[in-house]
Amino acid sequence: MKRMLRNTAAVMAIAVASMGFAAGSSMAAGKLSVSVALDPGSWDPIDTFLVAWGAVGSNIFDGLTERDTNAKLHPGLATSWEVLDDGVRIRFKLREGVKFHNGEVFNAESVKFTFDRLLGEIGAKGPQRANYTSVDSVEIIDDYTVDFHLNQPDPVLLTKLAGYGAMIVPPKYIAEKGEDYFNTHPVGTGPFSFVTYEPKVELELKANPDYWGDVAKISELEYRFISEIPTAVAELQAGRLDIVEDLPISMLSVVKDDAKLDVVSTAGPTVYGLRFNTRDGITANKDVRKAIIMAVDRETIIKSLLAGEAEEIASFQSSLSFGYDPELKPLPYNPEEAKKLLKVAGVASGAEVQIDIRAGKPTFNEVVQAVGAYLQTVGLKAVIKPYENSVFLNDIVPQGKTGALFQQSWGGWTLDYDNTAYLLYHTGQKWNPYGTDAKLDAMLEEQRPLTDVAKREELLKGIGAYVADEALEMPLYGLKAIYGVNKRLEGFVPAPDNRIKLNTVSVKE
């Protein structure tokens, strides 16, 4: 096992070197403008779990590893790695000659600082630390070699190092400027560097001419935060935007009918559903939860509202996820059985069911309206309550203030069910405001340290089946990653997880 991992890392490092990842191409002029629906509010990698952060942050920061547009893992700021001591130590060889945007040298000290910070008091204030708790400490061997000492083997860690909280940050810059300044003036080693940031309006970046990889083919990269998708599409049509991410189904025809624009999509890991308040009210009853699921025709919703650009899911993961079980089937649409379960549970006709959602998500809002109509047919009254994004994500859900059901979407950025299931179902996790299940906790903990791939996959499938039987959520669908794109772009390749690195894209003026 160790020899195989060492050989794989070595082959990958050679392949990357032969592909010419070293900087050397000349920059071309041109500005690229991208619409993002949500402003994360902080650009510190440890402060967020949002896909919107990943879409932007992947162009500012780098991790020790990185994923390509096919979601395959490659060396990043680490050129190779070796798994030692039965999986509880990983030695990384670091890329030399790399500098942060402020001129600070990237080295082993940067890596140790990044993970000491992530796993310490600063990291405890954000949602990312839980992804990396298998890391006990980082030891500097020399200027360009570090050892990660793990408290237990973590088969997903190498993938986790490619994203979000594991992005490498500059020690001296943060020490000099402070945490609050870093939140709004990010510095990384990525292909683009920070210029200006106006919260909820725009973030402007410029090409990093000293980037260790492919130097950007554009000189400026602008992200505009536009929550109203029709507005973003209008800007795309007017030529003031080049890319609109998360293009809703309702706008597909508008973009397709414009000769200047293209719709580009790819299978994605993001899934959508409605989770239950399992603590309060009628949804504390498992049979009521199952009745609510069976009352909704998810297949028809996918065909009629999503133009078939999605797949029905039985667990809260897409078919791209490790741990996905194609044999696990969703509860069938059966309104008559739903009525029987509600009657046996003593639920009165006309009982109110509050569904909490994030405002400004037109496609999902349409889906929830359809869900509400289906619930009405079995005698329930759905009340849909929208919240501003930051309130919903930072208060309503984490503090357990939701109604009977609440919106959940999940990017599945590691393409591994562990990263979804542990954060959503394990006791004490931020995104699990209601559940305390010792059996489920034990199942989640058992699979985490396993290096036996087949056994771990079976355990993850078992977790998916258990959660489905407990009806902790109404899984709805996995949606493709869909983009509206100006045809003047060259070299644009859609990313399944929205984390598009735009240094290889050029624009025709």
PDB file of C-alpha atoms in Angstrom, residues 243-503:
ATOM      1  CA  ILE A 243     -19.421  34.007 -17.238  1.00  0.00           C
ATOM      2  CA  VAL A 244     -22.535  33.457 -15.139  1.00  0.00           C
ATOM      3  CA  GLU A 245     -22.152  30.567 -12.731  1.00  0.00           C
ATOM      4  CA  ASP A 246     -25.035  28.396 -11.530  1.00  0.00           C
ATOM      5  CA  LEU A 247     -27.243  29.347 -14.457  1.00  0.00           C
ATOM      6  CA  PRO A 248     -30.812  28.418 -13.453  1.00  0.00           C
ATOM      7  CA  ILE A 249     -32.929  26.195 -15.648  1.00  0.00           C
ATOM      8  CA  SER A 250     -35.399  29.017 -16.204  1.00  0.00           C
ATOM      9  CA  MET A 251     -32.722  31.047 -17.979  1.00  0.00           C
ATOM     10  CA  LEU A 252     -31.349  28.333 -20.271  1.00  0.00           C
ATOM     11  CA  SER A 253     -33.460  29.301 -23.263  1.00  0.00           C
ATOM     12  CA  VAL A 254     -32.575  32.988 -22.860  1.00  0.00           C
ATOM     13  CA  VAL A 255     -28.862  32.212 -23.096  1.00  0.00           C
ATOM     14  CA  LYS A 256     -29.225  29.569 -25.809  1.00  0.00           C
ATOM     15  CA  ASP A 257     -31.220  31.951 -28.002  1.00  0.00           C
ATOM     16  CA  ASP A 258     -28.493  34.605 -27.911  1.00  0.00           C
ATOM     17  CA  ALA A 259     -26.022  34.160 -30.776  1.00  0.00           C
ATOM     18  CA  LYS A 260     -23.211  35.693 -28.693  1.00  0.00           C
ATOM     19  CA  LEU A 261     -23.595  33.219 -25.814  1.00  0.00           C
ATOM     20  CA  ASP A 262     -23.222  29.531 -25.002  1.00  0.00           C
ATOM     21  CA  VAL A 263     -24.603  27.254 -22.307  1.00  0.00           C
ATOM     22  CA  VAL A 264     -21.830  24.995 -21.004  1.00  0.00           C
ATOM     23  CA  SER A 265     -22.511  22.272 -18.440  1.00  0.00           C
ATOM     24  CA  THR A 266     -20.926  19.251 -16.829  1.00  0.00           C
ATOM     25  CA  ALA A 267     -21.942  16.632 -14.289  1.00  0.00           C
ATOM     26  CA  GLY A 268     -21.490  18.054 -10.812  1.00  0.00           C
ATOM     27  CA  PRO A 269     -21.247  16.919  -7.187  1.00  0.00           C
ATOM     28  CA  THR A 270     -23.746  19.429  -5.791  1.00  0.00           C
ATOM     29  CA  VAL A 271     -26.949  18.009  -4.351  1.00  0.00           C
ATOM     30  CA  TYR A 272     -30.120  19.667  -3.107  1.00  0.00           C
ATOM     31  CA  GLY A 273     -32.675  18.630  -0.565  1.00  0.00           C
ATOM     32  CA  LEU A 274     -34.850  19.591   2.381  1.00  0.00           C
ATOM     33  CA  ARG A 275     -33.659  18.465   5.795  1.00  0.00           C
ATOM     34  CA  PHE A 276     -35.980  17.841   8.705  1.00  0.00           C
ATOM     35  CA  ASN A 277     -36.177  19.356  12.135  1.00  0.00           C
ATOM     36  CA  THR A 278     -36.085  16.004  13.932  1.00  0.00           C
ATOM     37  CA  ARG A 279     -36.387  17.615  17.378  1.00  0.00           C
ATOM     38  CA  ASP A 280     -39.615  19.608  17.294  1.00  0.00           C
ATOM     39  CA  GLY A 281     -43.191  19.231  16.116  1.00  0.00           C
ATOM     40  CA  ILE A 282     -44.637  16.606  13.814  1.00  0.00           C
ATOM     41  CA  THR A 283     -41.319  15.975  12.024  1.00  0.00           C
ATOM     42  CA  ALA A 284     -39.822  14.528  15.208  1.00  0.00           C
ATOM     43  CA  ASN A 285     -41.793  11.419  14.136  1.00  0.00           C
ATOM     44  CA  LYS A 286     -39.907   9.293  11.575  1.00  0.00           C
ATOM     45  CA  ASP A 287     -43.103   8.045   9.953  1.00  0.00           C
ATOM     46  CA  VAL A 288     -44.260  11.630   9.414  1.00  0.00           C
ATOM     47  CA  ARG A 289     -40.935  12.413   7.775  1.00  0.00           C
ATOM     48  CA  LYS A 290     -41.339   9.434   5.477  1.00  0.00           C
ATOM     49  CA  ALA A 291     -44.881  10.512   4.654  1.00  0.00           C
ATOM     50  CA  ILE A 292     -43.668  13.974   3.667  1.00  0.00           C
ATOM     51  CA  ILE A 293     -41.020  12.439   1.391  1.00  0.00           C
ATOM     52  CA  MET A 294     -43.538  10.078  -0.227  1.00  0.00           C
ATOM     53  CA  ALA A 295     -45.940  12.963  -0.833  1.00  0.00           C
ATOM     54  CA  VAL A 296     -43.545  14.633  -3.296  1.00  0.00           C
ATOM     55  CA  ASP A 297     -43.021  13.500  -6.900  1.00  0.00           C
ATOM     56  CA  ARG A 298     -39.332  14.273  -7.301  1.00  0.00           C
ATOM     57  CA  GLU A 299     -39.097  12.664 -10.738  1.00  0.00           C
ATOM     58  CA  THR A 300     -41.735  15.001 -12.159  1.00  0.00           C
ATOM     59  CA  ILE A 301     -40.047  18.009 -10.556  1.00  0.00           C
ATOM     60  CA  ILE A 302     -36.791  17.070 -12.314  1.00  0.00           C
ATOM     61  CA  LYS A 303     -38.485  16.669 -15.680  1.00  0.00           C
ATOM     62  CA  SER A 304     -40.765  19.695 -15.529  1.00  0.00           C
ATOM     63  CA  LEU A 305     -38.807  22.286 -13.551  1.00  0.00           C
ATOM     64  CA  LEU A 306     -35.215  21.216 -14.174  1.00  0.00           C
ATOM     65  CA  ALA A 307     -35.488  20.304 -17.866  1.00  0.00           C
ATOM     66  CA  GLY A 308     -33.994  16.916 -17.056  1.00  0.00           C
ATOM     67  CA  GLU A 309     -30.685  18.586 -16.105  1.00  0.00           C
ATOM     68  CA  ALA A 310     -30.513  16.690 -12.821  1.00  0.00           C
ATOM     69  CA  GLU A 311     -30.664  13.215 -11.316  1.00  0.00           C
ATOM     70  CA  GLU A 312     -32.886  11.971  -8.516  1.00  0.00           C
ATOM     71  CA  ILE A 313     -30.901  11.003  -5.425  1.00  0.00           C
ATOM     72  CA  ALA A 314     -31.582   8.580  -2.600  1.00  0.00           C
ATOM     73  CA  SER A 315     -28.845   9.856  -0.294  1.00  0.00           C
ATOM     74  CA  PHE A 316     -27.300  13.289   0.050  1.00  0.00           C
ATOM     75  CA  GLN A 317     -24.548  12.721  -2.513  1.00  0.00           C
ATOM     76  CA  SER A 318     -24.195  12.659  -6.293  1.00  0.00           C
ATOM     77  CA  SER A 319     -23.150   9.747  -8.468  1.00  0.00           C
ATOM     78  CA  LEU A 320     -19.620  11.253  -8.536  1.00  0.00           C
ATOM     79  CA  SER A 321     -19.220  10.663  -4.806  1.00  0.00           C
ATOM     80  CA  PHE A 322     -17.135   7.861  -3.284  1.00  0.00           C
ATOM     81  CA  GLY A 323     -19.675   5.952  -1.215  1.00  0.00           C
ATOM     82  CA  TYR A 324     -22.534   6.427  -3.670  1.00  0.00           C
ATOM     83  CA  ASP A 325     -24.700   3.312  -3.847  1.00  0.00           C
ATOM     84  CA  PRO A 326     -26.580   2.870  -7.149  1.00  0.00           C
ATOM     85  CA  GLU A 327     -28.637   0.112  -5.525  1.00  0.00           C
ATOM     86  CA  LEU A 328     -30.118   2.472  -2.928  1.00  0.00           C
ATOM     87  CA  LYS A 329     -33.446   3.717  -4.228  1.00  0.00           C
ATOM     88  CA  PRO A 330     -35.405   6.768  -3.040  1.00  0.00           C
ATOM     89  CA  LEU A 331     -38.702   6.354  -1.245  1.00  0.00           C
ATOM     90  CA  PRO A 332     -41.325   6.157  -4.011  1.00  0.00           C
ATOM     91  CA  TYR A 333     -43.895   8.815  -4.746  1.00  0.00           C
ATOM     92  CA  ASN A 334     -46.993   7.424  -3.023  1.00  0.00           C
ATOM     93  CA  PRO A 335     -49.433  10.075  -1.759  1.00  0.00           C
ATOM     94  CA  GLU A 336     -51.999   7.511  -0.608  1.00  0.00           C
ATOM     95  CA  GLU A 337     -49.458   5.770   1.631  1.00  0.00           C
ATOM     96  CA  ALA A 338     -48.345   9.203   2.853  1.00  0.00           C
ATOM     97  CA  LYS A 339     -51.908  10.015   3.932  1.00  0.00           C
ATOM     98  CA  LYS A 340     -52.133   6.720   5.837  1.00  0.00           C
ATOM     99  CA  LEU A 341     -48.879   7.362   7.697  1.00  0.00           C
ATOM    100  CA  LEU A 342     -49.991  10.870   8.623  1.00  0.00           C
ATOM    101  CA  LYS A 343     -53.335   9.580   9.898  1.00  0.00           C
ATOM    102  CA  VAL A 344     -51.730   6.872  12.036  1.00  0.00           C
ATOM    103  CA  ALA A 345     -49.338   9.477  13.450  1.00  0.00           C
ATOM    104  CA  GLY A 346     -52.297  11.641  14.470  1.00  0.00           C
ATOM    105  CA  VAL A 347     -51.401  14.574  12.230  1.00  0.00           C
ATOM    106  CA  ALA A 348     -54.468  16.750  11.765  1.00  0.00           C
ATOM    107  CA  SER A 349     -55.604  17.774   8.301  1.00  0.00           C
ATOM    108  CA  GLY A 350     -54.326  21.255   7.524  1.00  0.00           C
ATOM    109  CA  ALA A 351     -51.334  20.950   9.859  1.00  0.00           C
ATOM    110  CA  GLU A 352     -48.789  23.656   9.099  1.00  0.00           C
ATOM    111  CA  VAL A 353     -45.323  22.727   7.859  1.00  0.00           C
ATOM    112  CA  GLN A 354     -42.820  25.593   7.673  1.00  0.00           C
ATOM    113  CA  ILE A 355     -40.091  25.290   5.026  1.00  0.00           C
ATOM    114  CA  ASP A 356     -37.124  27.641   5.493  1.00  0.00           C
ATOM    115  CA  ILE A 357     -35.134  28.570   2.401  1.00  0.00           C
ATOM    116  CA  ARG A 358     -32.372  30.907   1.239  1.00  0.00           C
ATOM    117  CA  ALA A 359     -33.695  33.923  -0.650  1.00  0.00           C
ATOM    118  CA  GLY A 360     -32.431  34.642  -4.148  1.00  0.00           C
ATOM    119  CA  LYS A 361     -32.261  31.050  -5.403  1.00  0.00           C
ATOM    120  CA  PRO A 362     -34.905  31.110  -8.148  1.00  0.00           C
ATOM    121  CA  THR A 363     -34.600  27.515  -9.366  1.00  0.00           C
ATOM    122  CA  PHE A 364     -34.707  25.999  -5.908  1.00  0.00           C
ATOM    123  CA  ASN A 365     -37.471  28.382  -4.887  1.00  0.00           C
ATOM    124  CA  GLU A 366     -39.588  27.030  -7.757  1.00  0.00           C
ATOM    125  CA  VAL A 367     -38.842  23.498  -6.593  1.00  0.00           C
ATOM    126  CA  VAL A 368     -39.931  24.346  -3.049  1.00  0.00           C
ATOM    127  CA  GLN A 369     -43.155  25.869  -4.347  1.00  0.00           C
ATOM    128  CA  ALA A 370     -43.825  22.550  -6.107  1.00  0.00           C
ATOM    129  CA  VAL A 371     -42.990  20.645  -2.917  1.00  0.00           C
ATOM    130  CA  GLY A 372     -45.506  22.820  -1.061  1.00  0.00           C
ATOM    131  CA  ALA A 373     -48.198  22.031  -3.638  1.00  0.00           C
ATOM    132  CA  TYR A 374     -47.574  18.308  -3.289  1.00  0.00           C
ATOM    133  CA  LEU A 375     -47.784  18.528   0.508  1.00  0.00           C
ATOM    134  CA  GLN A 376     -51.146  20.234   0.192  1.00  0.00           C
ATOM    135  CA  THR A 377     -52.498  17.181  -1.662  1.00  0.00           C
ATOM    136  CA  VAL A 378     -51.905  15.018   1.440  1.00  0.00           C
ATOM    137  CA  GLY A 379     -53.479  17.504   3.833  1.00  0.00           C
ATOM    138  CA  LEU A 380     -50.492  19.556   4.949  1.00  0.00           C
ATOM    139  CA  LYS A 381     -50.199  23.342   4.670  1.00  0.00           C
ATOM    140  CA  ALA A 382     -46.733  24.408   3.577  1.00  0.00           C
ATOM    141  CA  VAL A 383     -45.546  27.858   4.665  1.00  0.00           C
ATOM    142  CA  ILE A 384     -42.388  28.895   2.836  1.00  0.00           C
ATOM    143  CA  LYS A 385     -40.170  31.327   4.723  1.00  0.00           C
ATOM    144  CA  PRO A 386     -37.170  32.890   2.919  1.00  0.00           C
ATOM    145  CA  TYR A 387     -34.143  34.290   4.734  1.00  0.00           C
ATOM    146  CA  GLU A 388     -31.242  36.456   3.649  1.00  0.00           C
ATOM    147  CA  ASN A 389     -28.274  34.177   3.008  1.00  0.00           C
ATOM    148  CA  SER A 390     -26.026  35.210   5.882  1.00  0.00           C
ATOM    149  CA  VAL A 391     -28.873  34.999   8.406  1.00  0.00           C
ATOM    150  CA  PHE A 392     -29.910  31.575   7.171  1.00  0.00           C
ATOM    151  CA  LEU A 393     -26.375  30.154   7.080  1.00  0.00           C
ATOM    152  CA  ASN A 394     -24.990  31.710  10.244  1.00  0.00           C
ATOM    153  CA  ASP A 395     -28.006  31.800  12.536  1.00  0.00           C
ATOM    154  CA  ILE A 396     -31.184  29.986  11.527  1.00  0.00           C
ATOM    155  CA  VAL A 397     -29.673  26.602  10.666  1.00  0.00           C
ATOM    156  CA  PRO A 398     -26.621  26.346  12.973  1.00  0.00           C
ATOM    157  CA  GLN A 399     -28.609  27.590  15.972  1.00  0.00           C
ATOM    158  CA  GLY A 400     -31.480  25.159  15.388  1.00  0.00           C
ATOM    159  CA  LYS A 401     -34.105  27.831  14.721  1.00  0.00           C
ATOM    160  CA  THR A 402     -35.671  26.301  11.609  1.00  0.00           C
ATOM    161  CA  GLY A 403     -39.193  25.217  10.904  1.00  0.00           C
ATOM    162  CA  ALA A 404     -40.141  21.632  10.051  1.00  0.00           C
ATOM    163  CA  LEU A 405     -37.950  21.556   6.941  1.00  0.00           C
ATOM    164  CA  PHE A 406     -35.030  23.636   5.771  1.00  0.00           C
ATOM    165  CA  GLN A 407     -33.078  23.973   2.582  1.00  0.00           C
ATOM    166  CA  GLN A 408     -29.742  22.238   2.247  1.00  0.00           C
ATOM    167  CA  SER A 409     -27.405  22.222  -0.707  1.00  0.00           C
ATOM    168  CA  TRP A 410     -23.990  20.632  -0.510  1.00  0.00           C
ATOM    169  CA  GLY A 411     -21.075  20.910  -2.903  1.00  0.00           C
ATOM    170  CA  GLY A 412     -19.458  17.588  -2.044  1.00  0.00           C
ATOM    171  CA  TRP A 413     -16.100  19.173  -2.852  1.00  0.00           C
ATOM    172  CA  THR A 414     -14.002  16.166  -1.793  1.00  0.00           C
ATOM    173  CA  LEU A 415     -16.122  13.828  -3.946  1.00  0.00           C
ATOM    174  CA  ASP A 416     -16.249  11.611  -0.870  1.00  0.00           C
ATOM    175  CA  TYR A 417     -19.412  10.962   1.139  1.00  0.00           C
ATOM    176  CA  ASP A 418     -17.488  11.256   4.421  1.00  0.00           C
ATOM    177  CA  ASN A 419     -17.129  15.006   4.020  1.00  0.00           C
ATOM    178  CA  THR A 420     -20.877  15.328   3.588  1.00  0.00           C
ATOM    179  CA  ALA A 421     -22.124  12.737   6.047  1.00  0.00           C
ATOM    180  CA  TYR A 422     -19.812  13.570   8.945  1.00  0.00           C
ATOM    181  CA  LEU A 423     -20.551  17.293   8.826  1.00  0.00           C
ATOM    182  CA  LEU A 424     -24.311  16.847   8.396  1.00  0.00           C
ATOM    183  CA  TYR A 425     -25.024  13.940  10.748  1.00  0.00           C
ATOM    184  CA  HIS A 426     -22.372  13.623  13.456  1.00  0.00           C
ATOM    185  CA  THR A 427     -23.356  14.928  16.873  1.00  0.00           C
ATOM    186  CA  GLY A 428     -22.053  18.421  17.595  1.00  0.00           C
ATOM    187  CA  GLN A 429     -21.326  19.459  14.022  1.00  0.00           C
ATOM    188  CA  LYS A 430     -22.406  22.946  12.941  1.00  0.00           C
ATOM    189  CA  TRP A 431     -24.689  21.657  10.181  1.00  0.00           C
ATOM    190  CA  ASN A 432     -26.356  19.109  12.441  1.00  0.00           C
ATOM    191  CA  PRO A 433     -28.456  21.289  14.753  1.00  0.00           C
ATOM    192  CA  TYR A 434     -30.914  18.571  15.764  1.00  0.00           C
ATOM    193  CA  GLY A 435     -29.467  15.074  15.531  1.00  0.00           C
ATOM    194  CA  THR A 436     -27.909  13.000  18.318  1.00  0.00           C
ATOM    195  CA  ASP A 437     -27.595   9.386  17.231  1.00  0.00           C
ATOM    196  CA  ALA A 438     -24.917   7.272  18.925  1.00  0.00           C
ATOM    197  CA  LYS A 439     -25.223   4.480  16.356  1.00  0.00           C
ATOM    198  CA  LEU A 440     -24.777   6.870  13.448  1.00  0.00           C
ATOM    199  CA  ASP A 441     -21.872   8.597  15.206  1.00  0.00           C
ATOM    200  CA  ALA A 442     -20.145   5.220  15.586  1.00  0.00           C
ATOM    201  CA  MET A 443     -20.685   4.365  11.921  1.00  0.00           C
ATOM    202  CA  LEU A 444     -19.246   7.706  10.831  1.00  0.00           C
ATOM    203  CA  GLU A 445     -16.227   7.323  13.085  1.00  0.00           C
ATOM    204  CA  GLU A 446     -15.531   3.721  12.057  1.00  0.00           C
ATOM    205  CA  GLN A 447     -14.994   4.469   8.366  1.00  0.00           C
ATOM    206  CA  ARG A 448     -12.802   7.551   8.783  1.00  0.00           C
ATOM    207  CA  PRO A 449      -9.425   5.911   9.570  1.00  0.00           C
ATOM    208  CA  LEU A 450      -9.732   2.962   7.181  1.00  0.00           C
ATOM    209  CA  THR A 451      -7.196   2.569   4.394  1.00  0.00           C
ATOM    210  CA  ASP A 452      -9.003  -0.525   3.055  1.00  0.00           C
ATOM    211  CA  VAL A 453     -10.824   1.175   0.181  1.00  0.00           C
ATOM    212  CA  ALA A 454     -13.406  -1.542  -0.426  1.00  0.00           C
ATOM    213  CA  LYS A 455     -14.347  -1.890   3.245  1.00  0.00           C
ATOM    214  CA  ARG A 456     -14.615   1.850   3.684  1.00  0.00           C
ATOM    215  CA  GLU A 457     -16.841   2.152   0.624  1.00  0.00           C
ATOM    216  CA  GLU A 458     -19.206  -0.485   2.018  1.00  0.00           C
ATOM    217  CA  LEU A 459     -19.387   1.351   5.334  1.00  0.00           C
ATOM    218  CA  LEU A 460     -20.217   4.615   3.561  1.00  0.00           C
ATOM    219  CA  LYS A 461     -22.960   2.874   1.613  1.00  0.00           C
ATOM    220  CA  GLY A 462     -24.304   1.586   4.922  1.00  0.00           C
ATOM    221  CA  ILE A 463     -24.368   5.116   6.316  1.00  0.00           C
ATOM    222  CA  GLY A 464     -26.329   6.307   3.281  1.00  0.00           C
ATOM    223  CA  ALA A 465     -28.853   3.493   3.765  1.00  0.00           C
ATOM    224  CA  TYR A 466     -29.197   4.194   7.503  1.00  0.00           C
ATOM    225  CA  VAL A 467     -29.784   7.910   6.970  1.00  0.00           C
ATOM    226  CA  ALA A 468     -32.355   7.134   4.275  1.00  0.00           C
ATOM    227  CA  ASP A 469     -34.178   4.733   6.599  1.00  0.00           C
ATOM    228  CA  GLU A 470     -34.192   7.340   9.372  1.00  0.00           C
ATOM    229  CA  ALA A 471     -35.538   9.882   6.838  1.00  0.00           C
ATOM    230  CA  LEU A 472     -33.304  12.664   8.128  1.00  0.00           C
ATOM    231  CA  GLU A 473     -33.897  14.614   4.922  1.00  0.00           C
ATOM    232  CA  MET A 474     -35.852  14.663   1.707  1.00  0.00           C
ATOM    233  CA  PRO A 475     -33.127  14.147  -0.928  1.00  0.00           C
ATOM    234  CA  LEU A 476     -34.282  15.926  -4.063  1.00  0.00           C
ATOM    235  CA  TYR A 477     -31.714  15.966  -6.873  1.00  0.00           C
ATOM    236  CA  GLY A 478     -28.155  16.355  -8.004  1.00  0.00           C
ATOM    237  CA  LEU A 479     -27.859  19.250 -10.451  1.00  0.00           C
ATOM    238  CA  LYS A 480     -25.363  19.700 -13.253  1.00  0.00           C
ATOM    239  CA  ALA A 481     -22.920  22.585 -13.029  1.00  0.00           C
ATOM    240  CA  ILE A 482     -24.326  24.962 -15.655  1.00  0.00           C
ATOM    241  CA  TYR A 483     -22.661  28.118 -16.952  1.00  0.00           C
ATOM    242  CA  GLY A 484     -23.702  30.912 -19.266  1.00  0.00           C
ATOM    243  CA  VAL A 485     -20.604  31.919 -21.243  1.00  0.00           C
ATOM    244  CA  ASN A 486     -19.729  34.642 -23.732  1.00  0.00           C
ATOM    245  CA  LYS A 487     -18.440  33.097 -26.968  1.00  0.00           C
ATOM    246  CA  ARG A 488     -15.501  35.495 -26.947  1.00  0.00           C
ATOM    247  CA  LEU A 489     -13.846  33.231 -24.364  1.00  0.00           C
ATOM    248  CA  GLU A 490     -11.276  30.699 -25.482  1.00  0.00           C
ATOM    249  CA  GLY A 491     -10.089  27.791 -23.388  1.00  0.00           C
ATOM    250  CA  PHE A 492     -13.000  27.778 -20.939  1.00  0.00           C
ATOM    251  CA  VAL A 493     -13.558  24.334 -19.402  1.00  0.00           C
ATOM    252  CA  PRO A 494     -16.413  23.926 -16.902  1.00  0.00           C
ATOM    253  CA  ALA A 495     -15.536  22.553 -13.480  1.00  0.00           C
ATOM    254  CA  PRO A 496     -17.930  20.127 -11.801  1.00  0.00           C
ATOM    255  CA  ASP A 497     -17.468  21.846  -8.426  1.00  0.00           C
ATOM    256  CA  ASN A 498     -17.521  25.478  -9.732  1.00  0.00           C
ATOM    257  CA  ARG A 499     -13.874  25.899  -8.757  1.00  0.00           C
ATOM    258  CA  ILE A 500     -12.729  27.123 -12.165  1.00  0.00           C
ATOM    259  CA  LYS A 501      -9.123  28.225 -12.429  1.00  0.00           C
ATOM    260  CA  LEU A 502      -9.250  30.943 -15.052  1.00  0.00           C
ATOM    261  CA  ASN A 503      -5.558  31.381 -15.812  1.00  0.00           C
TER     262      ASN A 503
END
